[in-house]
Coordinates of C-alpha atoms and ligand atoms in Angstrom, one line a residue:
M210 CA 177.9 133.5 288.0
K211 CA 179.4 130.1 288.3
F212 CA 179.2 126.7 286.7
L213 CA 178.9 123.6 288.8
I214 CA 181.1 120.8 287.5
T215 CA 180.0 117.5 289.0
G216 CA 182.7 114.8 288.6
G217 CA 185.2 117.6 287.8
A218 CA 188.1 115.8 289.5
G219 CA 187.8 112.9 287.0
Y220 CA 189.5 112.3 283.7
I221 CA 187.3 114.3 281.3
G222 CA 186.2 116.8 284.0
S223 CA 189.8 117.8 285.0
H224 CA 190.7 118.5 281.4
T225 CA 187.5 120.5 281.0
L226 CA 188.4 122.7 283.9
I227 CA 191.4 123.9 282.0
A228 CA 189.3 124.7 278.9
L229 CA 186.7 126.6 281.1
S230 CA 189.4 128.6 282.8
E231 CA 191.0 129.5 279.4
A232 CA 187.6 130.7 278.3
G233 CA 187.4 132.9 281.4
Y234 CA 184.6 130.9 283.0
D235 CA 184.2 130.5 286.7
F236 CA 183.4 127.2 288.3
V237 CA 183.1 125.1 291.4
V238 CA 183.8 121.3 291.4
Y239 CA 181.5 118.9 293.1
D240 CA 182.9 115.3 293.4
N241 CA 182.7 112.5 295.9
L242 CA 186.2 111.3 294.7
C243 CA 185.0 107.7 294.3
N244 CA 187.1 107.4 291.1
S245 CA 189.5 110.3 291.4
S246 CA 191.7 112.2 293.9
Q247 CA 192.2 115.8 294.7
E248 CA 195.7 115.4 293.3
S249 CA 194.1 116.0 289.8
L250 CA 192.7 119.3 291.0
K251 CA 196.0 120.3 292.5
R252 CA 197.6 119.7 289.2
V253 CA 194.9 121.6 287.2
S254 CA 195.4 124.4 289.6
K255 CA 199.1 124.6 288.8
I256 CA 198.3 124.5 285.0
I257 CA 195.7 127.3 285.2
N258 CA 197.7 129.2 287.9
K259 CA 194.5 129.6 290.0
D260 CA 193.0 128.0 293.1
I261 CA 190.0 125.7 292.4
E262 CA 186.9 125.8 294.4
F263 CA 186.1 122.3 295.5
E264 CA 183.1 120.9 297.3
E265 CA 183.3 117.3 298.2
G266 CA 179.9 115.5 297.9
D267 CA 177.8 112.9 296.3
T268 CA 175.2 113.7 293.7
R269 CA 172.7 111.5 295.6
D270 CA 173.2 113.7 298.8
K271 CA 170.4 116.2 298.5
E272 CA 171.2 118.2 301.6
R273 CA 174.9 118.6 300.5
L274 CA 173.8 119.7 297.1
Q275 CA 171.4 122.2 298.5
E276 CA 174.2 123.6 300.7
V277 CA 176.4 124.1 297.6
F278 CA 173.6 125.7 295.5
A279 CA 172.8 128.0 298.4
K280 CA 176.5 129.0 298.7
Y281 CA 177.1 129.8 295.0
D282 CA 175.1 131.5 292.3
I283 CA 175.1 128.6 289.9
N284 CA 174.0 129.4 286.3
A285 CA 174.6 126.0 284.7
V286 CA 175.8 122.5 285.5
I287 CA 178.2 120.3 283.6
H288 CA 177.3 116.8 284.8
F289 CA 180.2 114.4 284.5
A290 CA 179.7 112.5 287.7
G291 CA 178.9 108.9 287.1
L292 CA 180.3 105.4 287.2
K293 CA 181.6 104.2 283.9
A294 CA 182.9 100.6 284.1
V295 CA 180.9 98.5 281.7
G296 CA 181.8 95.1 283.1
E297 CA 181.2 96.2 286.7
S298 CA 177.8 97.6 285.6
V299 CA 176.8 94.1 284.4
E300 CA 177.8 92.6 287.7
Q301 CA 176.3 95.4 289.9
P302 CA 173.4 97.0 288.0
L303 CA 171.8 98.5 291.0
K304 CA 174.9 100.3 291.9
Y305 CA 175.0 101.9 288.4
Y306 CA 171.3 102.8 288.3
D307 CA 171.5 104.3 291.8
N308 CA 174.7 106.3 291.2
N309 CA 174.1 107.4 287.7
V310 CA 170.3 107.7 287.4
N311 CA 169.3 108.4 291.0
G312 CA 172.3 110.8 291.4
T313 CA 171.0 112.7 288.3
L314 CA 167.4 112.8 289.6
V315 CA 168.6 114.3 292.9
L316 CA 170.8 116.8 291.1
L317 CA 167.9 117.8 288.8
D318 CA 165.6 118.2 291.8
V319 CA 167.9 120.5 293.5
M320 CA 168.5 122.4 290.3
Q321 CA 164.8 122.9 290.0
E322 CA 164.6 124.1 293.6
F323 CA 167.3 126.7 293.0
K324 CA 165.9 127.7 289.5
C325 CA 169.1 126.5 287.8
K326 CA 167.8 125.5 284.3
K327 CA 170.8 124.7 282.2
I328 CA 172.7 121.4 282.1
V329 CA 175.3 119.8 279.9
F330 CA 175.2 116.0 280.3
S331 CA 178.0 113.5 279.5
S332 CA 176.4 110.8 277.5
S333 CA 178.1 108.2 275.3
A334 CA 178.0 106.6 271.9
T335 CA 177.1 103.5 273.8
V336 CA 173.4 104.7 273.6
Y337 CA 173.4 103.7 269.9
G338 CA 174.1 100.0 270.7
D339 CA 175.1 98.3 267.5
P340 CA 174.4 100.8 264.7
S341 CA 173.1 99.6 261.4
S342 CA 175.6 101.8 259.5
T343 CA 178.5 104.3 260.1
P344 CA 179.1 107.1 260.4
I345 CA 176.5 107.4 263.2
E346 CA 174.1 110.4 263.1
E347 CA 172.3 111.8 266.1
N348 CA 168.9 110.7 264.7
F349 CA 170.0 107.0 264.6
P350 CA 167.9 104.8 266.9
V351 CA 169.0 104.8 270.6
G352 CA 168.2 102.6 273.6
A353 CA 169.2 99.1 272.4
T354 CA 172.0 99.2 275.0
T355 CA 173.9 96.1 275.9
N356 CA 174.8 96.8 279.6
P357 CA 173.4 98.7 282.6
Y358 CA 176.0 101.5 282.2
G359 CA 174.8 102.2 278.7
T360 CA 171.2 101.9 279.8
S361 CA 171.8 104.4 282.6
K362 CA 173.0 106.9 280.0
Y363 CA 170.0 106.3 277.8
M364 CA 167.6 106.7 280.8
I365 CA 169.2 110.0 281.8
E366 CA 168.8 111.2 278.2
R367 CA 165.1 110.4 278.3
I368 CA 164.7 112.0 281.7
L369 CA 166.3 115.2 280.4
E370 CA 164.0 115.2 277.3
D371 CA 160.9 114.8 279.6
I372 CA 162.0 117.8 281.8
V373 CA 162.4 119.9 278.7
I374 CA 158.9 119.0 277.5
S375 CA 157.5 119.9 280.9
D376 CA 159.3 123.2 281.2
S377 CA 160.2 125.1 278.1
S378 CA 162.6 127.3 280.0
F379 CA 164.8 124.3 280.9
Q380 CA 167.8 123.8 278.6
A381 CA 169.7 120.6 278.3
I382 CA 172.6 119.7 276.1
I383 CA 173.4 116.0 275.6
L384 CA 177.0 115.3 274.4
R385 CA 177.5 111.8 273.2
Y386 CA 181.2 111.2 273.5
F387 CA 182.8 108.6 271.3
N388 CA 186.2 107.2 272.6
P389 CA 188.0 109.8 274.7
V390 CA 191.8 109.3 274.9
G391 CA 194.9 111.3 275.3
A392 CA 196.0 113.8 278.0
H393 CA 196.8 117.4 278.5
E394 CA 200.1 118.3 276.7
S395 CA 201.8 119.2 280.1
G396 CA 201.9 115.5 280.9
T397 CA 200.7 116.3 284.4
I398 CA 197.0 115.1 284.1
G399 CA 195.5 112.2 282.3
E400 CA 193.5 109.0 282.7
D401 CA 194.3 107.0 285.8
P402 CA 192.3 103.8 285.7
N403 CA 191.9 101.6 288.8
G404 CA 193.4 98.2 288.4
I405 CA 193.5 96.5 285.0
P406 CA 192.3 98.9 282.3
N407 CA 189.2 97.9 280.3
N408 CA 189.8 100.5 277.6
L409 CA 192.2 100.2 274.8
M410 CA 194.4 103.3 275.1
P411 CA 195.3 102.9 278.8
F412 CA 196.0 99.3 278.2
I413 CA 198.3 100.0 275.3
S414 CA 200.1 102.7 277.4
Q415 CA 200.7 100.3 280.3
V416 CA 202.1 97.7 277.9
A417 CA 204.4 100.3 276.4
V418 CA 205.6 101.5 279.8
G419 CA 206.3 97.8 280.8
K420 CA 203.5 97.4 283.4
R421 CA 201.8 94.7 281.3
E422 CA 203.4 92.1 279.0
F423 CA 201.1 92.3 276.0
L424 CA 197.9 93.6 274.7
S425 CA 195.0 91.2 274.0
V426 CA 193.4 92.3 270.8
F427 CA 189.7 91.3 271.2
G428 CA 188.9 89.7 267.8
G429 CA 190.7 89.7 264.5
D430 CA 187.8 88.6 262.4
Y431 CA 185.5 91.6 262.3
D432 CA 184.3 92.9 259.0
T433 CA 186.8 95.8 259.0
E434 CA 189.9 96.5 256.9
D435 CA 192.3 94.5 259.2
G436 CA 189.7 92.5 261.1
T437 CA 190.0 94.4 264.4
G438 CA 187.4 96.7 265.9
V439 CA 187.1 100.3 264.6
R440 CA 186.4 103.2 266.9
D441 CA 186.4 107.0 266.8
Y442 CA 189.1 108.1 269.2
I443 CA 188.9 111.7 270.3
H444 CA 191.5 113.7 272.1
V445 CA 190.3 114.6 275.6
V446 CA 191.4 118.2 275.1
D447 CA 189.2 118.5 272.0
L448 CA 186.4 116.9 274.0
A449 CA 187.0 119.5 276.8
D450 CA 186.6 122.3 274.3
A451 CA 183.2 120.9 273.2
H452 CA 182.0 121.6 276.7
V453 CA 183.0 125.3 276.4
K454 CA 181.3 125.5 273.1
A455 CA 178.2 123.8 274.6
L456 CA 178.1 126.4 277.4
N457 CA 178.5 129.2 274.9
Y458 CA 175.6 127.9 273.0
I459 CA 173.3 127.2 276.0
N460 CA 174.0 130.8 277.2
S461 CA 173.2 132.3 273.8
N462 CA 169.9 133.1 272.2
K463 CA 170.6 130.5 269.5
Y464 CA 169.8 127.5 271.7
E465 CA 167.0 125.3 270.3
T466 CA 165.7 122.2 271.9
K467 CA 165.6 120.5 268.5
N468 CA 169.4 121.0 268.3
S469 CA 170.6 119.9 271.7
T470 CA 172.0 116.4 271.3
F471 CA 175.5 116.2 269.7
N472 CA 177.9 113.5 268.7
I473 CA 181.4 114.4 269.8
G474 CA 183.9 112.5 267.8
T475 CA 186.4 113.1 265.0
G476 CA 184.5 111.1 262.3
I477 CA 187.6 109.0 261.7
G478 CA 187.4 105.3 262.3
C479 CA 190.7 103.8 263.6
S480 CA 191.3 100.0 264.1
V481 CA 192.9 98.4 267.2
L482 CA 196.0 97.7 265.1
D483 CA 196.1 101.2 263.7
M484 CA 196.2 102.4 267.3
V485 CA 199.0 100.0 268.2
K486 CA 201.1 101.2 265.3
A487 CA 200.5 104.8 266.1
F488 CA 201.4 104.3 269.7
E489 CA 204.6 102.5 268.9
K490 CA 205.6 105.3 266.6
A491 CA 204.8 108.0 269.2
S492 CA 206.5 106.2 272.1
G493 CA 209.4 104.5 270.4
K494 CA 208.3 101.4 272.4
K495 CA 207.2 98.0 271.1
V496 CA 203.6 97.1 272.0
P497 CA 203.5 93.3 271.8
Y498 CA 199.9 91.9 271.1
K499 CA 198.0 88.7 270.7
I500 CA 194.8 88.3 268.8
V501 CA 192.3 86.6 271.1
Q502 CA 188.5 86.0 271.2
R503 CA 186.1 88.8 270.6
R504 CA 184.9 90.6 273.8
A505 CA 181.2 90.0 274.6
G506 CA 179.1 93.1 273.7
D507 CA 181.7 94.6 271.4
I508 CA 180.7 95.9 267.9
A509 CA 182.7 95.9 264.7
K510 CA 182.6 99.6 263.9
C511 CA 181.6 102.8 265.6
F512 CA 182.4 106.3 264.4
A513 CA 180.6 109.6 264.4
D514 CA 179.1 112.0 262.0
S515 CA 179.8 115.2 264.1
S516 CA 178.7 117.7 261.5
L517 CA 175.8 118.9 263.7
A518 CA 178.3 119.9 266.4
K519 CA 180.3 121.8 263.8
E520 CA 177.3 123.5 262.4
V521 CA 175.5 124.4 265.6
L522 CA 178.2 124.6 268.3
G523 CA 181.0 125.7 266.0
W524 CA 183.0 122.8 267.4
S525 CA 185.2 120.2 265.6
A526 CA 188.1 118.1 266.7
S527 CA 191.5 119.3 265.7
K528 CA 193.9 116.8 267.2
T529 CA 195.2 113.7 265.3
I530 CA 195.7 110.1 266.4
E531 CA 199.4 111.0 266.6
D532 CA 198.7 113.8 269.1
M533 CA 196.5 111.4 271.1
C534 CA 199.3 108.9 271.3
I535 CA 202.1 111.4 272.0
D536 CA 200.1 113.0 274.8
S537 CA 199.0 109.7 276.3
W538 CA 202.6 108.5 276.3
R539 CA 203.9 111.7 277.9
W540 CA 201.3 111.3 280.7
Q541 CA 201.9 107.6 281.1
S542 CA 205.7 107.8 281.1
N543 CA 205.8 110.7 283.5
N544 CA 203.3 109.1 285.8
P545 CA 203.6 105.3 285.6
D546 CA 201.5 105.0 288.8
G547 CA 199.1 107.8 287.9
Y548 CA 198.1 110.2 290.6
S549 CA 199.4 108.0 293.4
Q550 CA 202.9 109.4 293.1
S551 CA 203.5 113.1 293.6
F552 CA 204.7 115.0 290.6
N553 CA 207.7 117.3 290.5
F554 CA 206.6 120.3 288.5
K555 CA 210.2 121.6 288.5
N556 CA 211.0 118.8 286.0
I557 CA 208.8 120.1 283.2
Ligands
NAD688 P1 185.9 109.5 285.7 O1 185.5 108.3 286.5 O2 187.4 109.8 285.6 O3 185.2 110.8 286.3 C1 183.9 110.7 286.9 C2 184.0 111.5 288.2 O4 182.7 111.5 288.8 C3 185.0 111.0 289.2 O5 185.8 112.0 289.7 C4 184.1 110.4 290.3 O6 184.8 110.5 291.6 C5 182.9 111.3 290.2 N1 181.7 110.6 290.7 C6 181.1 109.4 290.3 N2 180.0 109.2 291.0 C7 179.7 110.3 291.7 C8 178.7 110.7 292.5 N3 177.6 110.0 292.8 N4 178.7 111.9 293.2 C9 179.8 112.8 292.9 N5 180.8 112.4 292.2 C10 180.8 111.2 291.5 O7 185.2 109.3 284.3 P2 185.4 110.2 283.0 O8 186.1 109.3 282.0 O9 186.0 111.5 283.3 O10 183.9 110.3 282.6 C11 183.1 111.5 282.9 C12 181.7 111.2 282.4 O11 181.7 111.0 281.0 C13 181.0 110.0 283.0 O12 179.6 110.3 283.2 C14 181.2 108.9 281.9 O13 180.1 108.0 282.0 C15 181.0 109.8 280.7 N6 181.7 109.1 279.5 C16 183.0 108.7 279.6 C17 183.6 108.1 278.5 C18 185.1 107.6 278.6 O14 185.5 106.8 277.8 N7 185.9 108.1 279.6 C19 182.9 107.9 277.3 C20 181.6 108.3 277.3 C21 181.0 108.9 278.4
UD1_689 C1 183.8 101.0 275.8 C2 182.4 100.7 276.3 C3 181.5 101.9 276.1 C4 182.1 103.1 276.7 C5 183.5 103.3 276.1 C6 184.3 104.5 276.7 C7 182.2 98.2 276.1 C8 181.5 97.1 275.4 N1 181.9 99.5 275.7 O1 183.7 101.2 274.4 O2 180.3 101.6 276.7 O3 181.3 104.2 276.5 O4 184.3 102.1 276.4 O5 184.5 104.3 278.0 O6 183.0 98.0 277.0 N2 190.2 96.4 272.8 C9 191.1 95.4 272.7 N3 191.9 95.1 273.8 C10 191.7 95.7 275.0 C11 190.8 96.7 275.1 C12 190.0 97.1 274.0 O7 191.3 94.8 271.6 O8 192.4 95.3 275.9 C13 189.4 96.8 271.6 C14 187.9 96.7 271.7 O9 187.6 95.4 271.3 C15 187.4 97.8 270.8 C16 188.5 98.9 270.9 O10 189.7 98.2 271.4 O11 187.4 97.3 269.5 C17 188.1 100.0 271.9 O12 187.8 99.4 273.1 P1 187.4 100.3 274.4 O13 188.5 101.3 274.6 O14 187.1 99.4 275.5 O15 186.2 101.1 274.0 P2 184.7 100.6 273.4 O16 184.6 99.2 273.4 O17 184.5 101.3 272.1

């Protein structure tokens, strides 16, 4: 029995492979490497001290997926594969709907053909749009998304709900991630964004390591304690653990459709300036910043009520903002150019 991990070479996927391996689960990674490299898998393999089965392929490639499902006895899928750059999705919506939505449809079709009826899907807090209050609960309205990336996540959630209605033996878990940051404590794997990072943590890290001059803080006039945006940052290792808990749940007799969508966050709101201060403390480096205009589409505050995940999955986050900053810094300072440089494991 194996789990298929689509997008397993990426940032969250690679960390999840370690958690799966620690839990004794067997898996095969399926990835087209459009936003990752096999270097991450090599490094995970070193950490877990085991070879990783890897099948290169695209989720939209039905024949390739059929080959993989025919080769392995796949019990469940964790579906990370997707494009995630919000700005790019506004410029190229069809690319996002094709890759994310169409890719998921093809995957689901092949799963149906091979009678694989369990999936854990990577959704995002972005499906809530601008929430009317915080903390956000799973039953808050969804769908008022502000960009094609977010809409693609919402559409996939709806598709999964419809499949569950049509087939009561099909089990889907939707994990709505808040803001994943941090890296594995080894400092050998982490987030490796292409070009100029859009997200806060990789940008701060690159300022601290000297790759960028200063951080632009998008807005200092929000209705928050210090005027900057508040988010729920979650350590990627805690997030990885949520997937193990989701698989335990989906493979237990406790699974219930009414309890299958979960917020995965810490429940703690942290401002941009809080993050800057925490990162400076963790790295011992100055992070110069300038407050600039708000970024279009940003909201003031977003943090989770994750009590359902605690109650049903037995999951809660354990790592602090300090851990997130220390681990991001270790990854960034050991690998200023991400996976493009080879890593000397003898040095750790
Ligand atoms: P990532 O880009 O690092 O990983 C995604 C992986 O999927 C990459 O390895 C990429 O090569 C692969 N991929 C993309 N399209 C594919 C396709 N058509 N076929 C096969 N492989 C494909 O991103 P991540 O941060 O690890 O995110 C994983 C998932 O979690 C994504 O679905 C993302 O939308 C979702 N998510 C991420 C965040 C975040 O902040 N990182 C927040 C919420 C949700
Ligand atoms: C963004 C995406 C969201 C996606 C999430 C995780 C948008 C509008 N939303 O969320 O769909 O699920 O990433 O990938 O892009 N900030 C700065 N300066 C920077 C970068 C960010 O001040 O250079 C601020 C932002 O204004 C925000 C906070 O930092 O207040 C976090 O930003 P970011 O890391 O981009 O995440 P989100 O905007 O929450």
